[in-house]
Coordinates of C-alpha atoms (C1' of nucleotides) in Angstrom, one line a residue:
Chain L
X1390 CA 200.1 68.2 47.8
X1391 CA 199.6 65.5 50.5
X1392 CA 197.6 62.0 49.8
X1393 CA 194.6 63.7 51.7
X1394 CA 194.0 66.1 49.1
X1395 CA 195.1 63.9 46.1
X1396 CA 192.5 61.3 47.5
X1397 CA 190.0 64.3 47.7
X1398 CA 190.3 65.0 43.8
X1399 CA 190.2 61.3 42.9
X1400 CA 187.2 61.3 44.8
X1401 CA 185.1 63.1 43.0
X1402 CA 186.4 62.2 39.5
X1403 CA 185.5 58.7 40.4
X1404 CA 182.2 60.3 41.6
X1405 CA 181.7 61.7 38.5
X1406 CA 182.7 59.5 36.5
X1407 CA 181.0 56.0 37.8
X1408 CA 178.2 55.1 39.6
X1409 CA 179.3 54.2 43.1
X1410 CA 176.3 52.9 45.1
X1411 CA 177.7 52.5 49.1
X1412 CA 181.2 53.7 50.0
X1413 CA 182.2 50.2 49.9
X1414 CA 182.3 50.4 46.5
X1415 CA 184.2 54.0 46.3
X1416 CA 186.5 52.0 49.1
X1417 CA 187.3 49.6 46.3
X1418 CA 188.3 51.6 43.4
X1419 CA 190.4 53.7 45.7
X1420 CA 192.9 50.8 46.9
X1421 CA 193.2 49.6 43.4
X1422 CA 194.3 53.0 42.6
X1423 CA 196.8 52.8 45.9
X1424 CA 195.3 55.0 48.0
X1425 CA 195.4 52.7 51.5
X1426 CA 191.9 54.1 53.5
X1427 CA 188.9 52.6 55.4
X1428 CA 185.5 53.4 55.3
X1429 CA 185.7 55.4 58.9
X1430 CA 187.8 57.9 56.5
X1431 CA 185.6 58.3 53.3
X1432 CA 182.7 58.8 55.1
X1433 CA 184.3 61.9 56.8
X1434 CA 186.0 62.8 53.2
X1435 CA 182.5 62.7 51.6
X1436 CA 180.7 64.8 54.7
X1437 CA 183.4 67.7 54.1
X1438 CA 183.1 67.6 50.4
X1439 CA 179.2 67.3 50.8
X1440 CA 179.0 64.6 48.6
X1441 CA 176.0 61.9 49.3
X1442 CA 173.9 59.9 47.9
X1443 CA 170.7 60.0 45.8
X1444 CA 168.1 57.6 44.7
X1445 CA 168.9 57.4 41.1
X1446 CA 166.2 56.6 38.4
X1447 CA 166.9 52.7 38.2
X1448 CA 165.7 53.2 41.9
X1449 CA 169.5 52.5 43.3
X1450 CA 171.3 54.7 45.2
X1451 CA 174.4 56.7 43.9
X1452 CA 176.6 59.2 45.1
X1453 CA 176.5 63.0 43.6
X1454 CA 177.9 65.9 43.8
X1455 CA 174.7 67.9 44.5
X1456 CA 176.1 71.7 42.8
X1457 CA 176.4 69.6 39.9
X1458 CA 173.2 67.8 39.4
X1459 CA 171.1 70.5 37.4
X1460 CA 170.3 71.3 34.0
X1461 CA 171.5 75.1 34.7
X1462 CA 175.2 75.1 35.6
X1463 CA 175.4 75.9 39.2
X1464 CA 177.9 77.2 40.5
X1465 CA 180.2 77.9 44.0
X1466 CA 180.5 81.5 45.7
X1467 CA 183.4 82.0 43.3
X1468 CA 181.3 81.6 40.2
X1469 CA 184.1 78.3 39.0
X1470 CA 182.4 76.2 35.9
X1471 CA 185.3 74.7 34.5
X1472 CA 189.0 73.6 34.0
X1473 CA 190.8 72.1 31.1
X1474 CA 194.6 72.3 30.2
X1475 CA 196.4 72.7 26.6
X1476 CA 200.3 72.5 27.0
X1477 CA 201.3 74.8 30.0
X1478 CA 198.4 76.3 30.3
X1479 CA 195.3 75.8 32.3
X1480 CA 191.9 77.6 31.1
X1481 CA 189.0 78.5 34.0
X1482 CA 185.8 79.1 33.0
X1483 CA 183.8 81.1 35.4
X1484 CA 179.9 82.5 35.5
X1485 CA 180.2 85.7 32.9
X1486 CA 181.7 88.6 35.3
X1487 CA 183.2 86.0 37.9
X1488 CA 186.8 85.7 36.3
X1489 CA 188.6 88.6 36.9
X1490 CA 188.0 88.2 40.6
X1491 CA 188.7 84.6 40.9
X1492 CA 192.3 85.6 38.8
X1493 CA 192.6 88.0 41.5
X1494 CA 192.1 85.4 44.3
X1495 CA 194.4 83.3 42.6
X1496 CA 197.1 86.1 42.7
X1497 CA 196.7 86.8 46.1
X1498 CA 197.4 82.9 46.7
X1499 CA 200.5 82.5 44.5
X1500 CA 201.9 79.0 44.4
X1501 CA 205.2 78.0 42.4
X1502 CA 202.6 75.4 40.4
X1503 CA 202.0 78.4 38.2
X1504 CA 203.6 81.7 37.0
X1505 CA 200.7 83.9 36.3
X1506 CA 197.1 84.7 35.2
X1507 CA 194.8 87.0 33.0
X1508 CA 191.3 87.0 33.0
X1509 CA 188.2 88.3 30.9
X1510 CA 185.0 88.2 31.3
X1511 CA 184.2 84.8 31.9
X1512 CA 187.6 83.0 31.4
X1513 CA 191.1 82.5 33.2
X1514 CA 194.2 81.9 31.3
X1515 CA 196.9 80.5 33.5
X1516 CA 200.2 79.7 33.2
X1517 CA 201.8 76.8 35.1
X1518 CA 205.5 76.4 35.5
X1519 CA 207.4 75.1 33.0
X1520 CA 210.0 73.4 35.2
X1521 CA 207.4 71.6 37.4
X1522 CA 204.1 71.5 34.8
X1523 CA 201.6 69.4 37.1
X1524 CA 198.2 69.4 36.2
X1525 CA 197.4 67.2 39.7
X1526 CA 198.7 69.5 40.9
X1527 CA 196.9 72.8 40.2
X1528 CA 193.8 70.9 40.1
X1529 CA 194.7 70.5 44.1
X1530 CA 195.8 74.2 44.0
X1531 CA 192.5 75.2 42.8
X1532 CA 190.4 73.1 45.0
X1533 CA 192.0 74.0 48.0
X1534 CA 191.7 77.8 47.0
X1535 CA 187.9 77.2 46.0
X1536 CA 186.3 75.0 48.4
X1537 CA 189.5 75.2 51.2
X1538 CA 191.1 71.9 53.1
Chain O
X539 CA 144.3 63.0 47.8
X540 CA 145.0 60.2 50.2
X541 CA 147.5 60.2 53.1
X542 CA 150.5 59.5 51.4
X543 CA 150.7 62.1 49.7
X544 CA 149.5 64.5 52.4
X545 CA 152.2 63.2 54.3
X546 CA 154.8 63.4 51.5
X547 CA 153.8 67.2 50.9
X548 CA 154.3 67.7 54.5
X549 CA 157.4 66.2 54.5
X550 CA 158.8 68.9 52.4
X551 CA 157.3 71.4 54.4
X552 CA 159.2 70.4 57.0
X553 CA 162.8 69.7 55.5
X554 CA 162.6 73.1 54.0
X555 CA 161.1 74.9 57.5
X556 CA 163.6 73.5 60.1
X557 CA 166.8 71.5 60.5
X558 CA 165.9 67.6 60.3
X559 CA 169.3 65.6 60.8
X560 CA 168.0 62.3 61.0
X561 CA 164.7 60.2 60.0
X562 CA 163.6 60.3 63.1
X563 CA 163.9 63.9 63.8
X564 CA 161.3 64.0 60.9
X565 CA 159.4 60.8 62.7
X566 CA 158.8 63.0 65.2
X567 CA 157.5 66.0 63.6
X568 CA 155.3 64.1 61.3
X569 CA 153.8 62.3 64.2
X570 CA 153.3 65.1 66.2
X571 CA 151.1 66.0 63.4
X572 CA 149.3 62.9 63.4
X573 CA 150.9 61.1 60.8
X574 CA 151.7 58.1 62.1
X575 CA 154.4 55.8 60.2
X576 CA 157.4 54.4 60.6
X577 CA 160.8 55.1 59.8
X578 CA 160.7 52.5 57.0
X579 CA 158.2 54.3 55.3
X580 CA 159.8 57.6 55.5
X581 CA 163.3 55.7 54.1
X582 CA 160.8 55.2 51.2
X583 CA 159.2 58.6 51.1
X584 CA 162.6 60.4 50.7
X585 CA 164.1 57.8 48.1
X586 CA 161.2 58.9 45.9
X587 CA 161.4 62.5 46.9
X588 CA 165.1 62.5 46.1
X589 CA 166.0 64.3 49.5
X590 CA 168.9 63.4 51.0
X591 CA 171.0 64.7 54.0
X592 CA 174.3 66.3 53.6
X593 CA 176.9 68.2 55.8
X594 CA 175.6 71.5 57.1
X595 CA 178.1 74.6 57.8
X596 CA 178.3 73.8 61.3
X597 CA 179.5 70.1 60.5
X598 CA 176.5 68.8 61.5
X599 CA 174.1 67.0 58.9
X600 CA 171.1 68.2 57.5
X601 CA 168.2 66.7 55.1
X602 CA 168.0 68.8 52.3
X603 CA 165.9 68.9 48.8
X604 CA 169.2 69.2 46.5
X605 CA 166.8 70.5 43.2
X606 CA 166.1 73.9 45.9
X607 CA 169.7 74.3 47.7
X608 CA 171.5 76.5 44.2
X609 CA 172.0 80.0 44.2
X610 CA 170.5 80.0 40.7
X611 CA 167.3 78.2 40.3
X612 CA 167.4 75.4 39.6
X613 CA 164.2 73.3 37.8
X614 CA 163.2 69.8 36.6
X615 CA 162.6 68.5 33.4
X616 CA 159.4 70.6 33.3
X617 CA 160.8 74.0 34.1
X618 CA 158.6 74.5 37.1
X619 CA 159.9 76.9 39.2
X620 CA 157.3 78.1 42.5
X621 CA 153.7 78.4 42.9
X622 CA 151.7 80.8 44.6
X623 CA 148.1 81.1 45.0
X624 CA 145.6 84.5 45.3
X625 CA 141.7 83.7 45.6
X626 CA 140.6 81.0 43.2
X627 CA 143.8 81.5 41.1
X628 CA 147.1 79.3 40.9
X629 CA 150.1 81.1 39.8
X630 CA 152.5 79.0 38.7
X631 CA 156.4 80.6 37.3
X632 CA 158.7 78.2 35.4
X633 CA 161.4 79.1 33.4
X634 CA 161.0 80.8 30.5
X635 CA 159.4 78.9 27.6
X636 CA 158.2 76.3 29.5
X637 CA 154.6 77.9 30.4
X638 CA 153.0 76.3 27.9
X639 CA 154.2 73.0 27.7
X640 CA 153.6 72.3 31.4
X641 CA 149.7 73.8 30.9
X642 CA 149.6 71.5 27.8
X643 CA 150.8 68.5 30.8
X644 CA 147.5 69.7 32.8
X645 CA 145.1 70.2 30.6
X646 CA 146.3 66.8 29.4
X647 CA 145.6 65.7 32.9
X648 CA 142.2 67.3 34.3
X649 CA 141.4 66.9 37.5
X650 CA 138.4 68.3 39.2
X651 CA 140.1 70.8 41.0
X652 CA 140.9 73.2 38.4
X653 CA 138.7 74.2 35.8
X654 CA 141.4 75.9 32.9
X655 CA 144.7 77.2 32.6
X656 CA 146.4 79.5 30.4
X657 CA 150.0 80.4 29.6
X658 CA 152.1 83.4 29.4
X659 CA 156.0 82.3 28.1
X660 CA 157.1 81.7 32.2
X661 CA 153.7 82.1 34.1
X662 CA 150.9 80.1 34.0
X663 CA 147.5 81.3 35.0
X664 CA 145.3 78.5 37.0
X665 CA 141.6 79.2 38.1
X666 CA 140.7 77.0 40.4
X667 CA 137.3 75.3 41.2
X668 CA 135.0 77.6 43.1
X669 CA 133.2 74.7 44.5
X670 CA 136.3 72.6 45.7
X671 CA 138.8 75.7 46.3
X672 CA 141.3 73.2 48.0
X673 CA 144.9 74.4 47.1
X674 CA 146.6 71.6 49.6
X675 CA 144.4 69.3 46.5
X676 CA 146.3 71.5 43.5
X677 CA 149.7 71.3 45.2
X678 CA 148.7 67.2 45.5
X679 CA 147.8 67.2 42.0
X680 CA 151.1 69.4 40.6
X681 CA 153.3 67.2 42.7
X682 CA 152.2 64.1 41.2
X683 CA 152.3 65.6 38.0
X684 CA 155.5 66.7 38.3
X685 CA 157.2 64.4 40.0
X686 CA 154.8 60.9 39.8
X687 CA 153.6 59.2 42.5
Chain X
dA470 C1' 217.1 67.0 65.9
dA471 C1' 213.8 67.0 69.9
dT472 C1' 209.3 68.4 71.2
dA473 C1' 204.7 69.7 71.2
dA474 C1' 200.3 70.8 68.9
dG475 C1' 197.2 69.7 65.6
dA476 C1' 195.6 66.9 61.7
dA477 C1' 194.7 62.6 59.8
dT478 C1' 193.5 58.0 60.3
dG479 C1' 192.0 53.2 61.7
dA480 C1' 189.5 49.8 64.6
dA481 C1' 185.6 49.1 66.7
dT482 C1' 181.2 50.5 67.6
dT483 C1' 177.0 53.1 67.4
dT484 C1' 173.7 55.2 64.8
dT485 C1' 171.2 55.7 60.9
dT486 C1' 169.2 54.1 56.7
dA487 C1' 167.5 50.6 53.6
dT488 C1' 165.0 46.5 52.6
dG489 C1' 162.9 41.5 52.6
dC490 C1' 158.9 39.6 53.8
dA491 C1' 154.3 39.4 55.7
dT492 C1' 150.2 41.9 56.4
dT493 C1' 146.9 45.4 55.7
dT494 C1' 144.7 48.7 52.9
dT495 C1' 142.9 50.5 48.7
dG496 C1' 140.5 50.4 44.2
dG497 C1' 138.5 48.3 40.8
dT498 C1' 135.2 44.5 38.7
dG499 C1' 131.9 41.1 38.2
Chain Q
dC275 C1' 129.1 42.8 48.3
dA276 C1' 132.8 39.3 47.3
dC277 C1' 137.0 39.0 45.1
dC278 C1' 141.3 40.1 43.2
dA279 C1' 145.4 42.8 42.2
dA280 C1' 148.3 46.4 43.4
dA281 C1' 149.9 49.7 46.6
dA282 C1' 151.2 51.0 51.1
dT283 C1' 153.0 49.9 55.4
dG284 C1' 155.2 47.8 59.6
dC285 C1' 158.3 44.7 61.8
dA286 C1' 162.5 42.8 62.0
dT287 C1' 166.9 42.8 60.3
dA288 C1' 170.6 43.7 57.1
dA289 C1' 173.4 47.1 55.2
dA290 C1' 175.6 51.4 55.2
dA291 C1' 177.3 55.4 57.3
dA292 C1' 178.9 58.2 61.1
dT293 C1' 181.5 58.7 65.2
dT294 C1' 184.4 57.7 69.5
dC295 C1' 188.6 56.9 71.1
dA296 C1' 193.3 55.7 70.6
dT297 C1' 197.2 56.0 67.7
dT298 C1' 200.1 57.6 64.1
dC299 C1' 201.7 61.2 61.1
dT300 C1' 202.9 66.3 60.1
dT301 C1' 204.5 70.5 60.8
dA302 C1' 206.2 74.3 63.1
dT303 C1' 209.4 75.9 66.6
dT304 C1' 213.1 75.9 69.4

DNA sequence: AATAAGAATGAATTTTTATGCATTTTGGTG
DNA sequence: CACCAAAATGCATAAAAATTCATTCTTATT
């Protein structure tokens, strides 16, 4: 997991989470968190994870993640709502019928981050590796394996 | 219906027809058509419209309305979904339930270019007025509705 | 480990977008 | 119709975003 991708995920957790107005301000609240880029770089960043900005209703601008603006969950080509963790384990919630083959994506993409997967209907139970449990770390398995880069 | 809003209308038209990658792509267009503004106005125009631009497959960038670009439909806070017109008749779909409370929004808003709706649980039925059978006026009037301004 | 190819990045710059301010247009009222 | 207030718009410019080009990292291969 290289500062690239790690940068990517932070990205759009700050994204999510705040209201970032010009990349200056993303810019900002990166190199407090370490991460040592320019502008030139996030605006490339943003392009790829087609991220931009929105007039918001105070009439400012903010950045969005447009798939995840709606009242309906929307959702990628892989039918991926959701991630949350408990212990070891990761649980992926899909679109009803989208699990099984996401888990079956997954499989064919094995990474030592975890050990294995079973899916239902509309969720994926995975388990990570107990020796190297990194939940940064599948998060960046998953995003690469969803949205690629 | 004054020019504004013509233009703003149009403006949709266009971002959904063809590939605009820049504001003054769109300049062009509109003033091909006779519209003639400027690009500060059409800054404007979009900031109210909520369209934006945003990386296209072929890594080029592309103006987009982000409410229309999901797989699943997507809808506002009023559920409307499409419109469609046959003779003197608006058909409008939403989603389902909220028929009625968007034809409740008319008829709290009359206009002279209808003359009555009435609602199914996802359709609404619009008759039109014979006289002034001007559906570039109704789209005019449901935008504003909708969407103010 | 040396080397080469490709990816990632930054500095500087260009391009694009947003906005402050002045002016014009539009609508409503007396 | 004269007048005012509010909305719309353009011009000029500021601000923000995208890109070019050069350089530095990575990674795979020998």
């Amino acid at each position: 997991m290289n500062n690239k991708q790690l940068r990517k995920v932070r990205i759009k957790e700050i994204i999510r989470d705040k209201v970032i107005s010009c990349q200056d301000d993303l810019l900002k609240d990166l190199r407090d968190e370490g991460f040592e880029v320019t502008q030139a770089t996030l605006s490339r960043d943003l392009k790829k994870m087609k991220i931009t900005k929105i007039a918001d209703t105070d009439n400012t601008y903010r950045y969005i993640i447009p798939e995840e603006t709606h009242a309906q969950q929307s959702h990628d080509g892989h039918g991926y709502l959701g991630l949350t963790f408990s212990g070891h384990m990761a649980v992926i919630q899909t679109v009803a019928g989208y699990a099984s083959p996401l888990a079956v994506l997954m499989d064919n993409n094995p990474s030592e981050v975890f050990v294995g997967t079973i899916a239902g209907r509309d969720t994926i139970f995975v388990v990570l590796n107990e020796n190297d449990n990194d939940r940064e770390k599948f998060k960046v398995y998953l995003d690469e394996l969803l949205y690629g880069n």
